[in-house]
Coordinates of C-alpha atoms in Angstrom, one line a residue:
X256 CA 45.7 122.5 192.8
X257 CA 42.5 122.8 191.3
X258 CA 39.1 123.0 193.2
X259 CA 37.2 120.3 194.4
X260 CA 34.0 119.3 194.3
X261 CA 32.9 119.3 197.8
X262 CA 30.4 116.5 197.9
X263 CA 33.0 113.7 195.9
X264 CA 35.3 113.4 199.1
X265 CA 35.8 111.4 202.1
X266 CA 34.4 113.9 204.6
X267 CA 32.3 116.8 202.9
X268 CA 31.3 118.7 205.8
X269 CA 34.8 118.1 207.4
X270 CA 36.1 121.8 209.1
X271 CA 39.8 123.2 209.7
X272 CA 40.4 123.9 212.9
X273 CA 43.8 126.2 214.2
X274 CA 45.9 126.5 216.9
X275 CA 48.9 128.4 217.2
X276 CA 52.5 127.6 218.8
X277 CA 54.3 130.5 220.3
X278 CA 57.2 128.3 220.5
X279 CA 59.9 130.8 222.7
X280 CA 62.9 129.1 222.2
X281 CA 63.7 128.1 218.2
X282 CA 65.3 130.0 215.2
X283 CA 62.1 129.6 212.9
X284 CA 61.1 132.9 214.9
X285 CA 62.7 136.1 212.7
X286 CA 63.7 137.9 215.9
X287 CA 66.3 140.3 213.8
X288 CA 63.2 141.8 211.7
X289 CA 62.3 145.9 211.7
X290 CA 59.2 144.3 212.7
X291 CA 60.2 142.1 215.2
X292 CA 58.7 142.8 218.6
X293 CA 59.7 141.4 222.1
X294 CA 59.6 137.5 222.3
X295 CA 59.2 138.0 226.5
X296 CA 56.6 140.7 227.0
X297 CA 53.6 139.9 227.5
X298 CA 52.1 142.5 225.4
X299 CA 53.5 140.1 222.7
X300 CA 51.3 136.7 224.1
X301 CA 48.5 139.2 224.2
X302 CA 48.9 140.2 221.0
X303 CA 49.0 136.6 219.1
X304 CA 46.3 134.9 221.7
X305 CA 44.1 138.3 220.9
X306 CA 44.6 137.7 216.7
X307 CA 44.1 134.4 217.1
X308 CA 40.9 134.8 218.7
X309 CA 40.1 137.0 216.1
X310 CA 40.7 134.5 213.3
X311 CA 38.6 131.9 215.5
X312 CA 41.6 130.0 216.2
X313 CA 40.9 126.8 218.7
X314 CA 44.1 126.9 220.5
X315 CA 46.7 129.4 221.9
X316 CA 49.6 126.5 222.4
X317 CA 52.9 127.1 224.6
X318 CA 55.9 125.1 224.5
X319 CA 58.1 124.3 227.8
X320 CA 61.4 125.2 228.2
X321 CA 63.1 124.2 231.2
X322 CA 66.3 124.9 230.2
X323 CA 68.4 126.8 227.8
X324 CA 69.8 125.4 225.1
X325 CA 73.7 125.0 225.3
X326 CA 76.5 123.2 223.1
X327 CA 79.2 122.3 224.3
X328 CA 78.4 124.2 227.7
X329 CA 78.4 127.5 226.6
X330 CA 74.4 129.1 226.0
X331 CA 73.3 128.7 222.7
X332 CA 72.5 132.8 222.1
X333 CA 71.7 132.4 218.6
X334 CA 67.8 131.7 218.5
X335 CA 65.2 133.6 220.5
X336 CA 64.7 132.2 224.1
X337 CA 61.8 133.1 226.3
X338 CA 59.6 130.7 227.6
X339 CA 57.9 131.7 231.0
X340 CA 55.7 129.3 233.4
X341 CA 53.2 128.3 230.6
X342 CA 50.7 128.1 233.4
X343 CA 51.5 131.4 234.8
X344 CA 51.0 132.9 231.2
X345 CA 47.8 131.0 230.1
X346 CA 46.6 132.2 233.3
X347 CA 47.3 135.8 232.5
X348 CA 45.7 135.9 228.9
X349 CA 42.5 133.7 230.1
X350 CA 41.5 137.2 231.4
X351 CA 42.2 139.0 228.2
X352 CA 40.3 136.2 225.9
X353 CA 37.2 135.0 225.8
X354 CA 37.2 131.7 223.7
X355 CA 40.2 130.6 222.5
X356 CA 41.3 127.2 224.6
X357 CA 44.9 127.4 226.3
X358 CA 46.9 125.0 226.2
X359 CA 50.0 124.6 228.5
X360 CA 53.1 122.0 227.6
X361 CA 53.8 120.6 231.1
X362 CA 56.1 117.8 231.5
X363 CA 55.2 114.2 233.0
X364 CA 58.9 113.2 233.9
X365 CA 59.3 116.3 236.1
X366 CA 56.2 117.4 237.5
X367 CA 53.9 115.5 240.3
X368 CA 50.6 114.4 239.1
X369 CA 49.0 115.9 242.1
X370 CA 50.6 119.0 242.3
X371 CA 50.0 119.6 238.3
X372 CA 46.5 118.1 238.0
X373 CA 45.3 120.9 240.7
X374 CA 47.3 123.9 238.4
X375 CA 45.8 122.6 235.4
X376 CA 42.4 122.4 237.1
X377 CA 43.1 125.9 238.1
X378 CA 43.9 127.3 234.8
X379 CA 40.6 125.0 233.3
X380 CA 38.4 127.0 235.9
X381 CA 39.7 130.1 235.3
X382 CA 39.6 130.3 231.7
X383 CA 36.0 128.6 231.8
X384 CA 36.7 125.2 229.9
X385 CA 39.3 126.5 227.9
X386 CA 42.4 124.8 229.1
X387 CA 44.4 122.2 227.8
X388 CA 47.1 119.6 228.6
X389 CA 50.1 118.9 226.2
X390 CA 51.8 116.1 227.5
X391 CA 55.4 115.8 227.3
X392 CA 58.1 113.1 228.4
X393 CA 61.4 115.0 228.3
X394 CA 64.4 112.1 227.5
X395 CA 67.4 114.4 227.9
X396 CA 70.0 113.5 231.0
X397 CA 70.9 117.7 229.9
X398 CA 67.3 118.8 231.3
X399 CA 67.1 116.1 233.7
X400 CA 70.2 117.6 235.4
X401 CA 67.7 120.6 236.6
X402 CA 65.9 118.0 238.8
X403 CA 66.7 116.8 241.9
X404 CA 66.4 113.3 240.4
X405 CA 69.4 113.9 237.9
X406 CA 69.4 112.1 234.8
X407 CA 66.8 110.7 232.7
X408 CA 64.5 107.9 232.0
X409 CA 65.1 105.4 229.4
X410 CA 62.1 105.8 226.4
X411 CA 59.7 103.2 227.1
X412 CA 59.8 104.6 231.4
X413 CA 59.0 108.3 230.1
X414 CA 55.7 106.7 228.8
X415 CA 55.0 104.3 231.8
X416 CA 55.2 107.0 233.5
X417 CA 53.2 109.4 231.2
X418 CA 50.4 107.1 231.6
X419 CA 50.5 106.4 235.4
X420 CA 50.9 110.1 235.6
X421 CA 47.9 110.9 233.5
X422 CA 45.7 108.2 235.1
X423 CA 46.2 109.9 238.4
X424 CA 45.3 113.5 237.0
X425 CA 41.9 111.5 235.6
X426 CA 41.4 110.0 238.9
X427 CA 41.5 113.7 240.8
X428 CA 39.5 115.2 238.5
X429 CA 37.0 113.2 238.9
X430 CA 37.1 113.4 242.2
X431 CA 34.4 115.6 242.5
X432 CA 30.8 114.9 240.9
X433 CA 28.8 117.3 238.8
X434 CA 27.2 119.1 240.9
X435 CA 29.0 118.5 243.9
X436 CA 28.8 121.9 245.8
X437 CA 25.3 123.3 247.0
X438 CA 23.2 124.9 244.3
X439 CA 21.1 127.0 247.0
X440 CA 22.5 129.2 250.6
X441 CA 19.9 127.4 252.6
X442 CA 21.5 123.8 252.0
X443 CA 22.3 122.4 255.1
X444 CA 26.0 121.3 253.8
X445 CA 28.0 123.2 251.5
X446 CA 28.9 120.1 249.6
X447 CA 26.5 117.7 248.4
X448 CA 26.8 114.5 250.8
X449 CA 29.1 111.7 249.3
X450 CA 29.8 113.7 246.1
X451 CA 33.6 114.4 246.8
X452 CA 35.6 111.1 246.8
X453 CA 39.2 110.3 248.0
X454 CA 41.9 109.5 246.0
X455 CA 44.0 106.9 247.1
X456 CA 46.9 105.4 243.9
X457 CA 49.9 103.4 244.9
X458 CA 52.0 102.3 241.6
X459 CA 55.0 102.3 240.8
X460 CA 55.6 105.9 240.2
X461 CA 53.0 107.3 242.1
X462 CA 52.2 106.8 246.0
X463 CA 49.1 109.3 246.1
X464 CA 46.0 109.8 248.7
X465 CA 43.8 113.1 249.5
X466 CA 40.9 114.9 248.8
X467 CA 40.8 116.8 245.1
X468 CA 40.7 120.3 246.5
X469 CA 38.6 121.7 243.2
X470 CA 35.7 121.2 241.3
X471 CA 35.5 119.8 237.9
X472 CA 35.2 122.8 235.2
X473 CA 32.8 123.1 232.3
X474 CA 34.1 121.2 230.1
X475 CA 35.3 118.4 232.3
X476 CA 38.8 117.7 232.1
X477 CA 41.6 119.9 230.5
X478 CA 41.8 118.8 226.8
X479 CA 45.2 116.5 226.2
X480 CA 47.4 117.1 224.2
X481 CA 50.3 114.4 222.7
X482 CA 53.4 115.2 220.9
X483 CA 55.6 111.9 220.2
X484 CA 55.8 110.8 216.9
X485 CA 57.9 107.4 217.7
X486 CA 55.5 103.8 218.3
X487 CA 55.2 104.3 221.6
X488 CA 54.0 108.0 221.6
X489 CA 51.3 107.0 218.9
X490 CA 50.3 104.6 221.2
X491 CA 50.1 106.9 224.5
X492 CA 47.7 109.0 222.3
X493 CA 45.5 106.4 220.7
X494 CA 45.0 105.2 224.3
X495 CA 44.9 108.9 226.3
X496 CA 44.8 112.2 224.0
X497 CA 42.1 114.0 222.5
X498 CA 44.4 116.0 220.0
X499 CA 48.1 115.0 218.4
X500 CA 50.0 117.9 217.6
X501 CA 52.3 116.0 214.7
X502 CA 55.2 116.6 212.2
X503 CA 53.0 115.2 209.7
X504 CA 51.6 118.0 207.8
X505 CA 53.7 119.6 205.0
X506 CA 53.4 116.6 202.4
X507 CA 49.6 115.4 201.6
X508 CA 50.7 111.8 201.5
X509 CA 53.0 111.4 204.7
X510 CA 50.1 113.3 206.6
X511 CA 47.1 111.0 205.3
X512 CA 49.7 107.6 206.2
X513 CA 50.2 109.1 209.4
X514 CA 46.5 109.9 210.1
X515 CA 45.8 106.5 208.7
X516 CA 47.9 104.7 211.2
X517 CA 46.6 106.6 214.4
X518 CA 43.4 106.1 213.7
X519 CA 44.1 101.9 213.4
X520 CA 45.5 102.7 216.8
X521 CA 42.2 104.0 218.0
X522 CA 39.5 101.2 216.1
X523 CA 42.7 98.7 218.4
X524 CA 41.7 99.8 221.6
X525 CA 38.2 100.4 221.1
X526 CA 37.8 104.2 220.4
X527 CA 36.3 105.9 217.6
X528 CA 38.1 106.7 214.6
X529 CA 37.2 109.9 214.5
X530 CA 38.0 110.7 218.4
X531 CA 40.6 112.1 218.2
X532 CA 42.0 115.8 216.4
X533 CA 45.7 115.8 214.6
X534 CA 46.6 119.7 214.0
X535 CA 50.3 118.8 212.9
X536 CA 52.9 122.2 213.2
X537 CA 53.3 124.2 210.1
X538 CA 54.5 127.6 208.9
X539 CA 52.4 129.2 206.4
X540 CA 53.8 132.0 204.0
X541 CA 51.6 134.2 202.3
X542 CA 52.1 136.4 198.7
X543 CA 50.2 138.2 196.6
X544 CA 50.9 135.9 194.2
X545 CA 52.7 132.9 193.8
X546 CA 56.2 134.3 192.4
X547 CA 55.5 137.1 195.8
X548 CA 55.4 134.1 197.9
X549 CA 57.9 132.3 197.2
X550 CA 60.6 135.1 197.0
X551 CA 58.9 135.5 200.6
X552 CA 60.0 132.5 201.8
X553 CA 63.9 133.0 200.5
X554 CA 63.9 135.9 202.6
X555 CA 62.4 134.5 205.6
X556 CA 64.4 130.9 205.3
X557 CA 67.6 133.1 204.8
X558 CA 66.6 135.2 208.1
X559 CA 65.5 132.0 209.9
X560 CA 69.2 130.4 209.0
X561 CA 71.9 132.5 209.5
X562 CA 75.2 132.0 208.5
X563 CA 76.2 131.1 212.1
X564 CA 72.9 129.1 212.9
X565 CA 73.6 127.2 209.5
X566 CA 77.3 126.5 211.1
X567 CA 75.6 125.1 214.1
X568 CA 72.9 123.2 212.5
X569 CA 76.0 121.6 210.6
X570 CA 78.3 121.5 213.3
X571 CA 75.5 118.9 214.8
X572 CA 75.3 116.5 211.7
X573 CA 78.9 116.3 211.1
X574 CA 79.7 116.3 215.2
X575 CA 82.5 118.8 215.2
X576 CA 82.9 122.7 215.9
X577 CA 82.3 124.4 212.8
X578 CA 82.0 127.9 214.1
X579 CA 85.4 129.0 212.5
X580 CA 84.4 127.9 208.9
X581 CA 82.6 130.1 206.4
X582 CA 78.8 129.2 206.0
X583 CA 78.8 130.7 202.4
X584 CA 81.8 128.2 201.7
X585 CA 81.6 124.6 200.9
X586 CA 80.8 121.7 202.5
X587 CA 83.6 120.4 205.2
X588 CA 85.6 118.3 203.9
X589 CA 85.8 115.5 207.1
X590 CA 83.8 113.0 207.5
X591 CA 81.1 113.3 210.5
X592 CA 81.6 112.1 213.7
X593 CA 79.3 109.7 214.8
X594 CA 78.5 110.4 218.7
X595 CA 75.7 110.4 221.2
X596 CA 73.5 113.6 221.1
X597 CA 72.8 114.9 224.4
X598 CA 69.7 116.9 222.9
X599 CA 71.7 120.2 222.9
X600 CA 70.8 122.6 220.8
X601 CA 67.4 121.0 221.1
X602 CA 68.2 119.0 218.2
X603 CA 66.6 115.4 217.2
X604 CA 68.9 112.5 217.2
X605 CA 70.2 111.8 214.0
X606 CA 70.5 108.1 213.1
X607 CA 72.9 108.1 210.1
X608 CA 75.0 111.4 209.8
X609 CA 77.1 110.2 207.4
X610 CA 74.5 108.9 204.8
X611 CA 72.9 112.1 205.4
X612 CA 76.6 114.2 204.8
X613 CA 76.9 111.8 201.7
X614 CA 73.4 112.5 200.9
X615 CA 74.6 116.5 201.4
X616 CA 77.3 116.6 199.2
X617 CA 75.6 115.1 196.4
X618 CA 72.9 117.3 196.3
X619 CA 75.4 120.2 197.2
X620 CA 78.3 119.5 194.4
X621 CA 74.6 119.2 191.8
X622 CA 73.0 122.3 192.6
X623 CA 76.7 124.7 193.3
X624 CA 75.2 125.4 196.6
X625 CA 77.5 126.5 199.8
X626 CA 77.1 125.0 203.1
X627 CA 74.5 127.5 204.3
X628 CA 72.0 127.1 201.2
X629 CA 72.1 123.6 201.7
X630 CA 71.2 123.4 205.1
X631 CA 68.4 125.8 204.4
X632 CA 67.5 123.8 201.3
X633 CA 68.0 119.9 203.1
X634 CA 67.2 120.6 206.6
X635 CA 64.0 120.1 208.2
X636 CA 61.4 121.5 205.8
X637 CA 58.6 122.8 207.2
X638 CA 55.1 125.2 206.1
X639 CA 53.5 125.8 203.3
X640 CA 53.7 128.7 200.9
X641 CA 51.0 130.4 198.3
X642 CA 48.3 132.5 197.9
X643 CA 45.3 132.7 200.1
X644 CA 43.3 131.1 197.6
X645 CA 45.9 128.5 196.7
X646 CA 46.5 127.7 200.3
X647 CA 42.9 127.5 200.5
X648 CA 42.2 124.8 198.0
X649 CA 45.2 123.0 199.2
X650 CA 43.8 122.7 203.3
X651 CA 40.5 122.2 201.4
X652 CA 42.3 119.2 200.1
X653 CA 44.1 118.4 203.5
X654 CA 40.6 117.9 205.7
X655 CA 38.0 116.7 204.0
X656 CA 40.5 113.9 202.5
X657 CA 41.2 112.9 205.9
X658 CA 44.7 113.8 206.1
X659 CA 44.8 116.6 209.0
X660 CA 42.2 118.2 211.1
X661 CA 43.8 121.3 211.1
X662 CA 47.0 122.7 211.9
X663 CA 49.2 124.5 214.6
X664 CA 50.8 127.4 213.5
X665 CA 54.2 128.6 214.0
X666 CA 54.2 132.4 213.0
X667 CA 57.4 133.7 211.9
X668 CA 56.9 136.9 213.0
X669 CA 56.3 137.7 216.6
X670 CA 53.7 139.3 217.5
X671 CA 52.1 140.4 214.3
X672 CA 52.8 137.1 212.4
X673 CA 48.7 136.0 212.2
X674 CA 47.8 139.1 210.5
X675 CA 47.9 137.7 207.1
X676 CA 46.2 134.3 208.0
X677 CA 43.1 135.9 210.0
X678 CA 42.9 138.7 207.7
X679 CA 43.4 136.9 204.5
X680 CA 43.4 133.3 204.8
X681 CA 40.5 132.9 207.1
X682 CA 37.9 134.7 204.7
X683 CA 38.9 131.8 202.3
X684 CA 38.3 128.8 204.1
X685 CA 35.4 130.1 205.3
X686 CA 34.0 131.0 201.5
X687 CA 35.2 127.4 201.3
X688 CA 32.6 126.2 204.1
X689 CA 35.6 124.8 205.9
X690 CA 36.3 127.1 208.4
X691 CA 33.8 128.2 211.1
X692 CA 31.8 132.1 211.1
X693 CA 31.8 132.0 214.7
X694 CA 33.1 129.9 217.9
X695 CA 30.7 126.8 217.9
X696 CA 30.8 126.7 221.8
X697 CA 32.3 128.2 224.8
X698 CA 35.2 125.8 226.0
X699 CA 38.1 124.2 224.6
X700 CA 36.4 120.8 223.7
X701 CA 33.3 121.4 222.1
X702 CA 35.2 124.2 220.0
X703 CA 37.1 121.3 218.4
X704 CA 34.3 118.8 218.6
X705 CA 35.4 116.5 220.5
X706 CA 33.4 113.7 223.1
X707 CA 33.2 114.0 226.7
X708 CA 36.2 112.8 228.5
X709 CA 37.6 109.3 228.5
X710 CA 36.9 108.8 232.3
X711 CA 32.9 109.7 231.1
X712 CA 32.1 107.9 228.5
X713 CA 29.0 105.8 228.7
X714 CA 28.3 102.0 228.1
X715 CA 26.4 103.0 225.0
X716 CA 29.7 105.1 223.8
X717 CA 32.2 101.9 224.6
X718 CA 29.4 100.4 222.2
X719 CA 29.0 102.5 219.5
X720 CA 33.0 102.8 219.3
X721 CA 33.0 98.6 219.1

């Protein structure tokens, strides 16, 4: 990909923003490396929230985990798994960072909108501004059997009560005005008179009514986050979330539909176009040169997919125990099973498995491969791989085209996986101009450029989105 002249594009002065997703529980992280650290001590959060900070990142992301994965009741042992209370460890590192926003995945189906508002609030206060909200609707009845509740709500309830959930959070953080507390020691009332309001909610999820017990924090609200990529979940976020974290950034033209579509979802229910951030998750791979690259990847992809991963990835598509076969063999020869996935394994539901077995062999009986190269070469791709320059050029192409604002990254390497981006990467984009020199504020929302919160806007901003 060649350079491009800056001023004969869609958005010339657009800038690439990054966050990063210490994910805890996958196999994308290469936990058998020399290099490898610990995936559970916290020297190793400190590490990547402290590079990332380096490299101007926006975002230290953490996933949730509430349970481990299992298949067929036994613990899945063959990924790393270590995902502590992400508000317990955002709140650590706020005090060993100084600008990079925090974001905690915290779960609408399982948590209390009263209880989790307050941590968030908490974690927002602590850090400054600098916290954020990713908001998940777990659908598993495997999870769900962690809960007192048991089970799990059917799709379109999750986001029912997503939304009830979030406008509750709204409601109590807004339950104190600017300003609210005295400014001086001589006030006659600590608070100022009539600036804290009640909350009082009944719905049908929620049955809530007290007193916020803290004050709004610098930059308002926590920044939301959304994650679901089916209709429903683009809607939730055209209507709620500042930032989508999507699966919609490897391929130029799948990433520019998809940013395409969300924002018609935003000009539908009367936001701006440009309100909100998509930073989809990506791997990038760095070489000296292209050939270095690329033989970079092989190594890591082989690493990432081990023979016995590769037998479980398989053992999902086709529905049957494959842990006796031989990864480096062929393809099994029976058909797949065709059952309900429970989410174990954390895996997606797959729709067709055997157009996608069919679809396997094919490719498989072309190309000579065994079972394990084509799971590495036909499962879920992900990243993108090059030289700094090349990778350069091509997010160049990414932002100001319209297609991402950025992207999360999932380093394969824990914790010294960043190095090569801040060190060699970011000089790029920024001789680019599409990277920032420096933070441009000091809390989570003005770093990404974002409006004020929903709950704040003014007439004039309902009209200028109109």
């Amino acid at each position: 990909m060649t350079r491009t002249d800056p001023l004969d594009v869609p958005r010339p002065h657009a800038q690439l923003h990054f966050g990063v997703f210490f994910q805890g529980v996958n196999h994308w992280t290469v936990w058998s490396a020399p290099d490898s650290g610990s995936q559970i001590d916290p020297a190793s959060f400190r590490k990547v929230a402290q590079t990332a900070e380096r490299g101007l990142f926006d975002a230290f992301f953490l996933g949730e985990g509430l349970r481990l994965r299992e298949v067929d009741g036994r613990i899945h042992d063959l990924d790393v798994a270590g995902r502590p209370d992400a508000l317990t460890q955002l709140s650590a590192l706020a005090a060993v960072t100084r600008r990079i926003g925090l974001v905690s995945t915290s779960n609408s189906t399982f948590n209390e909108p009263a209880d989790l508002a307050r941590r968030l609030s908490g974690l927002d206060l602590l850090s400054e501004g600098r916290a954020g909200w990713n908001v998940v609707t777990t659908d598993n009845a495997w999870t769900g059997a962690n809960f007192r509740r048991g089970g799990y709500l059917d799709h379109a309830d999750r986001y029912r009560r997503a939304e009830e959930f979030l406008t509750v959070a709204r409601a109590l953080w807004d339950g104190w005005e600017d300003g609210a507390t005295a400014d001086s020691a001589g006030a006659r009332h600590w608070s100022v008179p009539g600036a804290l309001h009640r909350v009082r909610h009944r719905g049908p999820q929620f049955d809530v009514d007290l007193a916020p017990t803290l004050p709004r924090s610098a930059q308002g609200h926590p920044v939301i986050f959304q994650a679901g990529d089916s209709g429903e979940g683009r809607d939730f976020a055209a209507r709620n979330a500042d930032v989508i974290f999507s699966a919609h950034g490897n391929d130029f033209d799948d990433a520019l539909a998809f940013a395409e579509d969300i924002r018609t979802r935003l000009r539908a229910v009367g936001r701006p176009d440009d309100d909100l951030r998509i930073l989809p998750g990506t791997e990038i791979i760095i070489g000296a040169t292209e050939e270095e690259a690329q033989e970079k990847k092989r190594w890591i992809r082989f690493q990432q997919v081990t023979p016995a991963t590769a037998l479980g990835i398989a053992g999902l598509l086709w529905g049957i125990d494959l842990s006796d076969r031989d990864a480096d063999g062929p393809l099994p020869e029976e058909d797949p099973v065709v059952a309900e996935n429970d989410g174990s394994f954390g895996a997606r539901r797959i729709a067709d498995p055997r157009t996608v077995v069919a679809e396997w062999r094919a490719k498989a009986e072309t190309h000579g491969w065994s079972l394990r190269e084509t799971v590495i070469a036909l499962g879920p791709q992900r990243g993108h791989v090059g030289t700094p320059s090349g990778l350069a050029d091509k997010f160049a192409h990414f932002v100001r085209h319209g297609a991402v604002d950025g992207f999360n990254v999932t380093p394969f390497l824990v914790p010294d996986g960043l190095d090569d981006i801040v060190d060699l990467l970011v000089p790029e984009l920024q001789e680019r101009g599409i990277y920032r020199t420096e933070y441009t504020g000091t809390t989570l929302r003005e770093n990404l450029g974002l409006r004020g919160p929903l709950t704040h806007r003014t007439a004039r901003d309902r009209r200028q989105a109109g």
